Amino acid sequence: MYSLRKTPARLASPAASKLPRRILFWVMFAFIFAGLFGRDPWKTEDAAGFASMLTLVNQFDFNFSNWITTHISDINFYGEGPLNSIIGAISISIFSPLLELTLSPLDAQINAARIPNVAYYFLFLWGIWYGTYLLGRRKEAQPLPLSFGGEPKPKDYGRMLADVAFFFGIATVGIIIRMHETSYYPLLMALHSIAFYGFVRIIDNKIQGLIALSLSFIGSLAAIGLIGALPLIVVGLLLLILPAYDTKTKITLSFVFLITLACFAGWAFYVSSQDPIWFEGWLKHNFKILSGSELNTILIKIRDLSWYLWPSWPFALIAIYKWRRWILEFHILIPFLFYLVNLLIIFFVSPAYDLYYGPILFGNAVLAAMSIPTLKRNAINILDWFSIMTVSIALISVWFGWMAMQTGWPHKIHFNIMRLVNGYEVTIDWLSVFAGIVVSALWIMLVNWRIRKQPRGLWRGLIVTAAGLTCVWFLLSLLWLPLINYGRSYRSTGEELNRAVKGLVPPNSCVNPIDLGLGQLAVFNIFSNLKFSNNECDFAMIQANTHTNHVNKIQALIDDSQILWQGHRASERHGEYFIFLKK
């Protein structure tokens, strides 16, 4: 261990002053509740995750083999493991009857499926906070002792670092939309956060560490598959090889691997015997992801990561440099391994996909927090003012764009907005406008508090950043959610199809999807209640594009069939349309 006199962290006890705990909870709940409810599934993974939950609720009885594999209708779904579908289906079964008192049955199910996201987000931030707190209390992480005393106590210093890491986690730009989806992403982030805590906790509490790591390893496999658990497995293997853990800790960690292997082997044996086609497809899907990517995609991934991990990644790099002589100490080693392993996996997997970027956040946020005590006061003040400036500009832009949409002035901005949502009828929800004014006023009050009080705690710049990003997200959700939902949702198209074929398609008839994307298959299963299947069916649904010609076999099918419906989203701009026909 290097001498504590050489530590790059330098601060006095006022810099580690306690931030009221209620502020952490206010920011956390404001962030997760904004944009979580009152909208339809948008992205492919959002719709597919919800459709797999609905399949469990609506189509399957409690047959064990159905609940440990994933399907959308009768189509095998390999994009995620069964854990997210199971939790979502249970949440729908419990909460949707209560929500149906005020919502339609489908809206009640959509909102009920998102209730677990609140727990996922809490666990995501809890793991970051508690893991960082434990690391920050360690002797090797303490700041340089001052000549006349006055340095913070280990608990105060650890709490300050944990608060900073907590706010870095909230302020990460790339997770905003993904944490509000019904995909596996929020669940996986919660599990990896528990794993980060487990790798730290196992140092001084073997039983708690064993439980946390076992649950996170097994859960990550069940949430998405091999790619979900791979970063944790590699980090664990490296910690077994490196000299940081003592012998007892390494033995305990070995038991984690044995428990995980036993559970995975039991699941794989049962599924392969009950549904070998599904299991074979699942293996092919996972190995395809891990087959490697082309070198020319690395630059694309670096570009994407630079915005995904903003604003924490520059601080993480500073921490790696400043603490380079402490690289084998736990407070740097564990987050650095999370950072490095996930970075290499992101470069290796194919395709370049932001859903796989999430787990790198833990190492990034914690390392970024470790950099803050090493920075000069001027650098921290720059972060303060940069955050105030960018958030203020963002809030003004949100209001300006909304007023242009409502009033038609400036004409060019109004035109550019409306051409993206062809057919959208502009309305004003005065309750949302009032709430938006309140959010904007809260931001002004926060800036006024920062300028007037000038708090000395090192968390001051990060609370402005995290709270500011939360205000922007909250304001966007209040003012722009109806327009974005109109542009991204397939609800009106699905309901139009449902009305068109009502009475023409017998109940429980299956439909063959032809060139139908996963997201489109999911949304028509949700909004049109179509039972898709790869077996021979009397009906088919085709996804086509006005800019391309049908291949011969599809054109022959159209010519020999009766078209029952043809349509597209009202906001469609890329020529996509759908054909529903009777063979």
XYZ file of C-alpha atoms in Angstrom:
583
model
C 0.000 0.000 0.000
C 1.271 3.438 -0.875
C 1.734 5.999 1.861
C -1.367 7.936 2.734
C 0.747 11.110 2.591
C 0.875 10.749 -1.195
C -2.851 10.418 -1.740
C -4.109 12.831 -4.424
C -7.287 13.583 -2.447
C -7.090 16.828 -0.495
C -9.963 18.431 1.371
C -11.041 19.762 4.749
C -14.012 18.493 6.726
C -16.456 21.238 5.538
C -16.081 19.853 1.997
C -17.595 16.587 3.251
C -20.566 18.242 4.959
C -23.737 16.174 5.048
C -26.365 16.659 2.372
C -29.925 16.128 3.697
C -31.060 12.598 2.738
C -34.475 13.816 1.615
C -32.858 15.675 -1.295
C -31.473 12.408 -2.672
C -34.933 10.831 -2.522
C -36.678 13.859 -4.067
C -34.324 13.922 -7.042
C -34.465 10.142 -7.446
C -38.260 9.864 -7.447
C -38.737 12.975 -9.594
C -36.444 11.476 -12.215
C -38.041 8.030 -12.388
C -41.686 9.110 -12.207
C -41.299 11.699 -14.992
C -42.225 10.037 -18.278
C -42.744 6.593 -16.759
C -46.535 6.452 -16.919
C -49.177 7.751 -19.311
C -47.519 6.761 -22.579
C -47.389 3.807 -24.961
C -44.379 1.537 -25.576
C -42.026 3.303 -27.997
C -38.782 1.593 -28.903
C -38.522 -1.990 -30.144
C -37.216 -3.364 -26.846
C -39.838 -1.426 -24.868
C -42.677 -2.901 -26.944
C -41.154 -6.390 -27.101
C -40.634 -6.508 -23.345
C -44.224 -5.495 -22.661
C -45.588 -7.893 -25.299
C -43.723 -10.802 -23.690
C -45.298 -9.858 -20.341
C -48.771 -9.726 -21.912
C -48.181 -13.131 -23.476
C -47.629 -14.636 -20.035
C -50.714 -12.897 -18.647
C -53.127 -13.519 -21.522
C -52.060 -16.692 -23.300
C -50.349 -18.994 -20.828
C -51.629 -20.681 -17.734
C -49.101 -21.406 -15.008
C -47.130 -23.913 -17.046
C -43.594 -23.847 -15.676
C -41.898 -24.287 -19.062
C -43.760 -21.252 -20.463
C -42.626 -19.065 -17.580
C -38.911 -19.831 -17.906
C -38.745 -19.038 -21.631
C -39.850 -15.908 -23.486
C -42.392 -15.533 -26.276
C -44.368 -12.836 -28.051
C -47.645 -14.535 -28.798
C -46.521 -17.906 -30.237
C -43.256 -16.518 -31.630
C -40.057 -17.431 -29.793
C -38.412 -14.301 -28.390
C -34.674 -14.512 -27.675
C -33.959 -10.827 -27.057
C -34.194 -11.177 -23.294
C -34.454 -13.826 -20.625
C -37.590 -14.762 -18.705
C -36.956 -12.797 -15.492
C -38.158 -9.420 -16.785
C -41.274 -11.004 -18.316
C -42.088 -12.858 -15.094
C -41.762 -9.782 -12.863
C -43.757 -7.672 -15.327
C -46.501 -10.293 -15.658
C -46.825 -10.533 -11.877
C -46.999 -6.736 -11.605
C -49.698 -6.611 -14.302
C -51.718 -9.317 -12.553
C -51.556 -7.514 -9.197
C -51.880 -3.841 -10.121
C -53.853 -3.651 -13.377
C -57.209 -4.524 -11.712
C -56.699 -1.547 -9.391
C -55.647 0.781 -12.217
C -58.674 -0.268 -14.288
C -60.797 1.763 -11.872
C -59.572 4.877 -13.711
C -57.937 3.563 -16.919
C -58.848 1.338 -19.849
C -57.769 -2.322 -19.456
C -54.829 -1.953 -21.866
C -53.634 1.338 -20.359
C -53.899 -0.226 -16.912
C -51.687 -3.105 -18.050
C -49.126 -0.779 -19.661
C -48.817 1.312 -16.503
C -48.834 -1.713 -14.199
C -45.944 -3.237 -16.157
C -43.822 -0.158 -15.395
C -44.334 -0.138 -11.634
C -41.300 -2.439 -11.061
C -39.128 0.221 -12.740
C -39.406 2.306 -9.582
C -37.864 -0.542 -7.573
C -35.221 -1.143 -10.253
C -34.195 2.508 -10.191
C -34.015 2.542 -6.410
C -31.777 -0.569 -6.430
C -29.671 0.930 -9.217
C -28.900 4.033 -7.151
C -28.749 2.155 -3.835
C -26.000 -0.146 -5.112
C -23.966 2.779 -6.431
C -24.399 4.756 -3.212
C -23.736 1.965 -0.715
C -20.866 0.407 -2.662
C -19.143 3.791 -2.978
C -19.791 4.535 0.695
C -18.042 1.326 1.747
C -15.092 2.046 -0.545
C -14.838 5.661 0.584
C -14.553 4.656 4.255
C -11.513 2.479 3.615
C -8.165 3.664 4.966
C -6.402 3.741 1.588
C -9.100 6.015 0.112
C -8.788 8.739 2.764
C -7.593 12.236 1.814
C -4.202 13.627 2.714
C -3.996 14.410 6.452
C -3.783 18.164 7.027
C -0.897 19.662 8.996
C -3.134 20.974 11.782
C -5.946 18.451 11.446
C -9.415 19.184 10.151
C -9.644 16.492 7.472
C -13.041 14.714 7.299
C -13.766 11.556 9.237
C -13.825 8.339 7.164
C -17.618 7.998 7.433
C -18.185 11.618 6.387
C -15.740 11.270 3.506
C -17.337 8.001 2.369
C -20.813 9.546 2.521
C -19.674 12.534 0.456
C -18.178 10.272 -2.233
C -21.345 8.156 -2.237
C -23.520 11.241 -2.721
C -21.351 12.378 -5.629
C -21.477 8.931 -7.285
C -25.249 8.887 -6.723
C -25.657 12.199 -8.561
C -23.280 11.130 -11.329
C -25.539 8.109 -11.824
C -28.665 10.263 -12.104
C -26.963 12.827 -14.337
C -25.815 10.268 -16.934
C -27.526 11.305 -20.167
C -27.651 7.920 -21.868
C -29.876 6.150 -19.344
C -32.757 8.649 -19.315
C -35.149 6.933 -21.719
C -33.927 3.370 -21.204
C -34.602 3.422 -17.445
C -38.261 4.215 -18.223
C -38.826 1.220 -20.520
C -40.354 -2.214 -19.984
C -37.274 -3.811 -21.559
C -34.724 -5.831 -19.590
C -32.475 -2.742 -19.294
C -33.765 -1.293 -15.970
C -33.707 -4.759 -14.379
C -30.170 -5.431 -15.608
C -28.965 -2.082 -14.253
C -30.424 -2.926 -10.844
C -28.739 -6.348 -10.868
C -25.331 -4.986 -11.882
C -25.617 -2.340 -9.193
C -26.247 -5.076 -6.625
C -23.222 -6.912 -8.050
C -21.034 -3.820 -7.613
C -22.180 -3.607 -4.002
C -21.533 -7.347 -3.615
C -17.944 -7.155 -4.875
C -17.298 -4.453 -2.276
C -19.313 -5.986 0.558
C -17.680 -9.406 0.254
C -14.413 -7.874 1.509
C -15.682 -7.515 5.085
C -18.968 -9.459 5.128
C -18.714 -12.758 3.294
C -22.358 -13.857 3.698
C -23.899 -10.593 2.469
C -21.431 -10.471 -0.404
C -22.182 -14.079 -1.339
C -25.936 -13.435 -1.390
C -25.671 -10.182 -3.357
C -23.297 -11.618 -5.954
C -25.195 -14.889 -6.380
C -28.493 -13.072 -6.914
C -26.952 -10.620 -9.376
C -25.064 -13.283 -11.365
C -28.101 -15.557 -11.675
C -30.469 -12.640 -12.217
C -28.326 -11.173 -15.008
C -28.339 -14.508 -16.827
C -32.110 -14.718 -16.410
C -32.628 -11.094 -17.471
C -30.898 -11.152 -20.856
C -28.603 -14.167 -21.157
C -24.860 -14.613 -21.470
C -24.176 -10.989 -22.432
C -25.884 -9.850 -19.224
C -23.701 -11.895 -16.890
C -20.461 -11.807 -18.901
C -19.124 -8.522 -17.427
C -19.731 -9.780 -13.884
C -18.131 -13.144 -14.625
C -15.008 -11.530 -16.096
C -14.697 -9.044 -13.212
C -15.086 -11.925 -10.750
C -12.434 -14.034 -12.491
C -9.991 -11.113 -12.518
C -10.528 -10.561 -8.790
C -9.809 -14.256 -8.225
C -6.513 -13.884 -10.096
C -5.376 -10.510 -8.739
C -3.899 -10.309 -5.212
C -6.416 -7.790 -3.836
C -8.856 -10.269 -2.233
C -7.614 -12.472 0.607
C -7.969 -16.271 0.528
C -11.300 -16.411 2.397
C -12.811 -13.826 0.081
C -11.643 -15.736 -2.994
C -13.134 -18.962 -1.643
C -16.448 -17.182 -1.052
C -16.343 -15.738 -4.564
C -15.677 -19.229 -5.928
C -18.908 -20.396 -4.293
C -20.725 -17.637 -6.191
C -19.495 -19.141 -9.460
C -20.501 -22.649 -8.379
C -24.012 -21.537 -7.361
C -24.446 -19.626 -10.621
C -23.195 -22.552 -12.708
C -25.507 -24.991 -10.914
C -28.570 -22.781 -11.430
C -27.754 -22.112 -15.084
C -27.083 -25.793 -15.772
C -30.405 -26.765 -14.177
C -32.304 -24.177 -16.229
C -30.499 -25.120 -19.460
C -31.132 -28.844 -18.953
C -34.828 -28.348 -18.245
C -35.451 -25.904 -21.104
C -33.464 -27.945 -23.638
C -35.531 -31.013 -22.766
C -38.912 -29.234 -22.743
C -38.431 -26.783 -25.621
C -35.274 -27.673 -27.585
C -36.135 -25.353 -30.501
C -36.358 -22.347 -28.170
C -33.121 -23.267 -26.394
C -31.238 -23.737 -29.666
C -32.461 -20.356 -30.909
C -31.504 -18.739 -27.598
C -27.962 -20.131 -27.817
C -27.562 -18.961 -31.427
C -28.796 -15.482 -30.478
C -26.315 -15.210 -27.599
C -23.347 -16.551 -29.546
C -24.147 -14.195 -32.421
C -23.876 -11.234 -30.037
C -20.543 -12.552 -28.744
C -19.178 -13.406 -32.196
C -17.220 -10.156 -32.367
C -17.651 -6.869 -34.205
C -15.804 -5.229 -37.066
C -12.972 -2.843 -36.253
C -14.646 0.046 -38.051
C -17.479 0.008 -35.498
C -15.145 0.850 -32.607
C -15.020 4.535 -33.549
C -18.823 4.570 -33.720
C -19.006 3.053 -30.248
C -16.510 5.573 -28.856
C -18.601 8.390 -30.332
C -21.793 6.948 -28.830
C -20.190 6.377 -25.428
C -18.980 9.982 -25.311
C -22.574 11.235 -25.154
C -23.992 8.210 -23.360
C -21.678 8.658 -20.346
C -21.779 12.458 -20.321
C -20.965 14.299 -18.064
C -19.107 11.739 -15.937
C -16.593 10.191 -18.355
C -14.021 13.061 -18.289
C -13.953 12.842 -14.489
C -13.530 9.052 -14.621
C -10.460 9.471 -16.833
C -9.087 12.086 -14.425
C -9.542 9.639 -11.540
C -7.709 6.861 -13.388
C -4.765 9.201 -13.941
C -4.729 10.807 -10.490
C -5.108 7.494 -8.623
C -2.917 5.428 -10.971
C -0.532 4.450 -8.155
C -3.470 3.092 -6.174
C -4.794 0.940 -9.023
C -4.641 -2.245 -6.909
C -6.440 -0.686 -3.950
C -10.100 -1.621 -3.654
C -11.545 1.889 -4.029
C -9.948 2.162 -7.490
C -9.537 -1.483 -8.523
C -13.193 -2.578 -8.339
C -14.713 0.371 -10.249
C -11.782 0.301 -12.691
C -12.413 -3.375 -13.469
C -16.115 -2.632 -14.008
C -15.097 0.186 -16.342
C -12.397 -1.678 -18.279
C -14.197 -5.018 -18.669
C -17.429 -3.425 -19.855
C -15.531 -1.164 -22.253
C -13.781 -4.148 -23.855
C -17.047 -6.085 -24.094
C -18.760 -3.108 -25.746
C -15.955 -2.967 -28.326
C -16.224 -6.720 -28.898
C -19.968 -7.367 -29.138
C -21.975 -6.948 -32.305
C -23.889 -4.825 -33.152
C -23.101 -1.422 -31.619
C -26.086 -1.185 -29.316
C -26.789 1.324 -26.547
C -28.592 -1.336 -24.490
C -25.206 -2.969 -23.897
C -23.610 0.279 -22.713
C -25.460 0.451 -19.395
C -23.218 -1.663 -17.111
C -20.166 0.506 -17.816
C -21.917 3.287 -15.913
C -21.105 1.829 -12.484
C -17.349 1.931 -12.844
C -17.603 5.247 -14.651
C -19.753 6.965 -11.989
C -17.705 5.690 -9.040
C -14.381 6.582 -10.641
C -15.787 10.021 -11.477
C -16.707 10.463 -7.809
C -13.160 9.509 -6.783
C -11.809 12.317 -8.971
C -13.753 15.099 -7.240
C -11.565 15.290 -4.063
C -8.472 15.514 -6.287
C -9.671 18.565 -8.215
C -8.913 22.163 -7.390
C -11.740 24.374 -6.184
C -11.768 26.312 -9.470
C -12.375 23.141 -11.470
C -15.372 22.212 -9.319
C -16.772 25.729 -9.665
C -16.458 25.428 -13.453
C -18.631 22.296 -13.285
C -21.173 24.304 -11.269
C -21.447 27.135 -13.741
C -21.308 24.906 -16.790
C -24.238 22.910 -15.397
C -26.222 26.052 -14.606
C -25.614 27.418 -18.094
C -26.431 24.241 -20.041
C -29.512 23.331 -17.997
C -30.870 26.887 -18.216
C -30.394 26.897 -21.999
C -32.071 23.484 -22.233
C -35.091 24.611 -20.196
C -35.460 27.782 -22.271
C -35.238 25.695 -25.458
C -37.961 23.315 -24.238
C -40.294 26.234 -23.524
C -39.399 28.058 -26.745
C -40.034 24.994 -28.892
C -43.323 24.314 -27.110
C -44.507 27.897 -27.677
C -43.505 27.670 -31.350
C -45.567 24.497 -31.647
C -48.575 26.137 -29.978
C -48.498 29.567 -31.632
C -46.977 28.848 -35.046
C -44.175 31.366 -34.481
C -41.351 31.232 -35.425
C -42.862 29.625 -38.507
C -39.779 27.614 -39.494
C -39.458 25.968 -36.077
C -43.197 25.248 -36.019
C -42.980 23.720 -39.512
C -39.979 21.547 -38.615
C -41.770 20.218 -35.533
C -45.082 19.490 -37.213
C -43.610 17.723 -40.239
C -42.236 15.108 -37.835
C -45.734 14.362 -36.495
C -47.969 14.622 -39.528
C -51.624 14.806 -38.493
C -51.010 15.747 -34.851
C -53.635 18.090 -33.387
C -52.055 20.675 -31.114
C -53.818 21.069 -27.760
C -52.947 22.696 -24.452
C -53.102 20.832 -21.159
C -53.159 23.714 -18.691
C -52.407 21.462 -15.727
C -49.185 20.323 -17.440
C -48.328 23.938 -18.271
C -48.776 24.946 -14.632
C -46.651 21.998 -13.490
C -43.991 23.013 -16.030
C -43.937 26.523 -14.587
C -43.461 25.023 -11.114
C -40.548 22.871 -12.344
C -38.912 25.908 -13.955
C -39.400 27.906 -10.760
C -37.762 25.120 -8.750
C -34.727 25.312 -11.026
C -34.507 29.076 -10.500
C -34.738 28.519 -6.735
C -31.951 25.914 -6.902
C -29.679 28.289 -8.826
C -30.484 31.075 -6.368
C -29.645 28.753 -3.446
C -26.348 27.774 -5.070
C -25.336 31.410 -5.651
C -26.566 32.766 -2.327
C -25.543 29.982 0.061
C -22.355 28.895 -1.736
C -22.237 25.469 -0.040
C -18.758 24.091 0.558
C -19.668 20.416 0.136
C -18.029 18.805 -2.880
C -21.432 17.472 -3.913
C -22.557 21.008 -4.792
C -21.726 20.827 -8.494
C -23.229 17.383 -8.934
C -26.521 18.175 -7.220
C -26.934 21.099 -9.629
C -26.165 18.807 -12.584
C -28.423 15.938 -11.477
C -31.300 18.142 -10.343
C -30.980 20.227 -13.506
C -31.138 17.200 -15.800
C -34.131 15.965 -13.811
C -35.869 19.332 -14.290
C -35.251 19.200 -18.052
C -36.557 15.629 -18.276
C -39.568 16.491 -16.117
C -40.395 19.541 -18.257
C -40.059 17.522 -21.468
C -42.409 14.896 -20.032
C -44.979 17.520 -19.081
C -45.008 19.582 -22.281
C -43.881 17.245 -25.035
C -45.028 13.765 -23.990
C -48.335 13.847 -25.967
C -46.575 14.880 -29.189
C -43.724 12.366 -28.774
C -46.187 9.617 -27.904
C -48.186 10.405 -31.050
C -45.071 10.235 -33.202
C -43.664 7.037 -31.690
C -46.778 5.000 -30.874
C -48.548 2.473 -33.106
C -51.743 2.612 -31.036
C -53.942 4.353 -33.621
C -52.662 2.071 -36.408
C -53.244 -1.034 -34.329
C -56.747 0.057 -33.357
C -57.524 0.900 -37.002
C -56.460 -2.617 -38.031
C -58.509 -4.121 -35.226
C -61.652 -2.304 -36.398
C -61.046 -3.206 -40.050
C -60.759 -6.966 -39.504
C -63.298 -7.268 -36.704
C -65.724 -10.023 -37.680
C -63.476 -11.163 -40.534
C -60.903 -12.927 -38.374
C -62.245 -15.710 -36.108
C -61.203 -15.530 -32.440
C -57.808 -17.081 -31.650
C -56.887 -17.309 -35.346
C -53.151 -17.184 -35.903
C -51.332 -14.745 -38.186
C -48.056 -15.350 -40.026
C -45.635 -12.393 -39.757
C -43.822 -11.735 -43.057
C -40.845 -9.349 -42.968
C -42.387 -7.937 -39.794
C -39.823 -6.362 -37.465
C -39.689 -7.377 -33.811
C -41.000 -4.012 -32.626
C -43.865 -4.006 -35.122
C -44.758 -7.597 -34.274
C -44.897 -6.604 -30.613
C -47.032 -3.476 -31.076
C -49.621 -5.222 -33.274
C -49.801 -7.999 -30.715
C -50.431 -5.320 -28.070
C -52.810 -2.948 -29.856
C -54.523 -5.316 -32.339
C -54.426 -8.438 -30.165
C -53.089 -10.474 -33.102
C -51.903 -14.002 -32.354
C -48.711 -14.329 -34.363
C -47.306 -17.760 -35.149
C -44.752 -19.399 -37.429
C -47.112 -22.328 -37.998
C -49.312 -22.397 -41.095
C -52.075 -19.782 -40.678
C -55.007 -18.516 -42.735
C -53.908 -14.905 -42.303
C -50.665 -13.016 -42.784
C -49.282 -9.584 -42.036
C -46.605 -8.005 -44.202
C -44.344 -5.062 -43.448
C -43.370 -3.239 -46.631
C -41.950 0.054 -47.817
C -43.016 2.348 -50.628
C -39.351 2.911 -51.534
C -38.649 -0.775 -52.259
C -40.297 -3.438 -54.361
C -41.678 -6.652 -52.886
C -39.606 -9.741 -53.492
C -41.249 -12.160 -55.905
C -42.582 -14.624 -53.337
C -44.224 -11.853 -51.280
C -45.743 -10.241 -54.362
C -47.083 -13.654 -55.409
C -48.639 -14.083 -51.952
C -50.298 -10.662 -52.200
C -51.624 -11.419 -55.692
C -53.124 -14.744 -54.591
C -54.665 -13.415 -51.364
C -57.459 -11.119 -50.247
C -56.202 -7.865 -48.747
C -58.313 -7.083 -45.681
C -56.448 -3.970 -44.563
C -53.570 -1.777 -45.614
C -52.282 1.157 -43.585
C -49.478 2.990 -41.839
C -48.849 5.287 -38.911
C -50.280 8.760 -39.358
C -46.855 10.194 -38.522
C -44.968 7.849 -40.877
C -42.227 9.629 -42.862
C -40.121 6.756 -44.231
C -42.609 4.953 -46.445
C -43.320 2.088 -44.045
C -46.743 0.451 -44.379
C -48.471 -2.807 -43.482
C -50.714 -5.240 -45.335
C -53.069 -7.648 -43.567
C -54.432 -10.345 -45.836
C -56.336 -13.596 -45.962
C -54.504 -16.295 -47.835
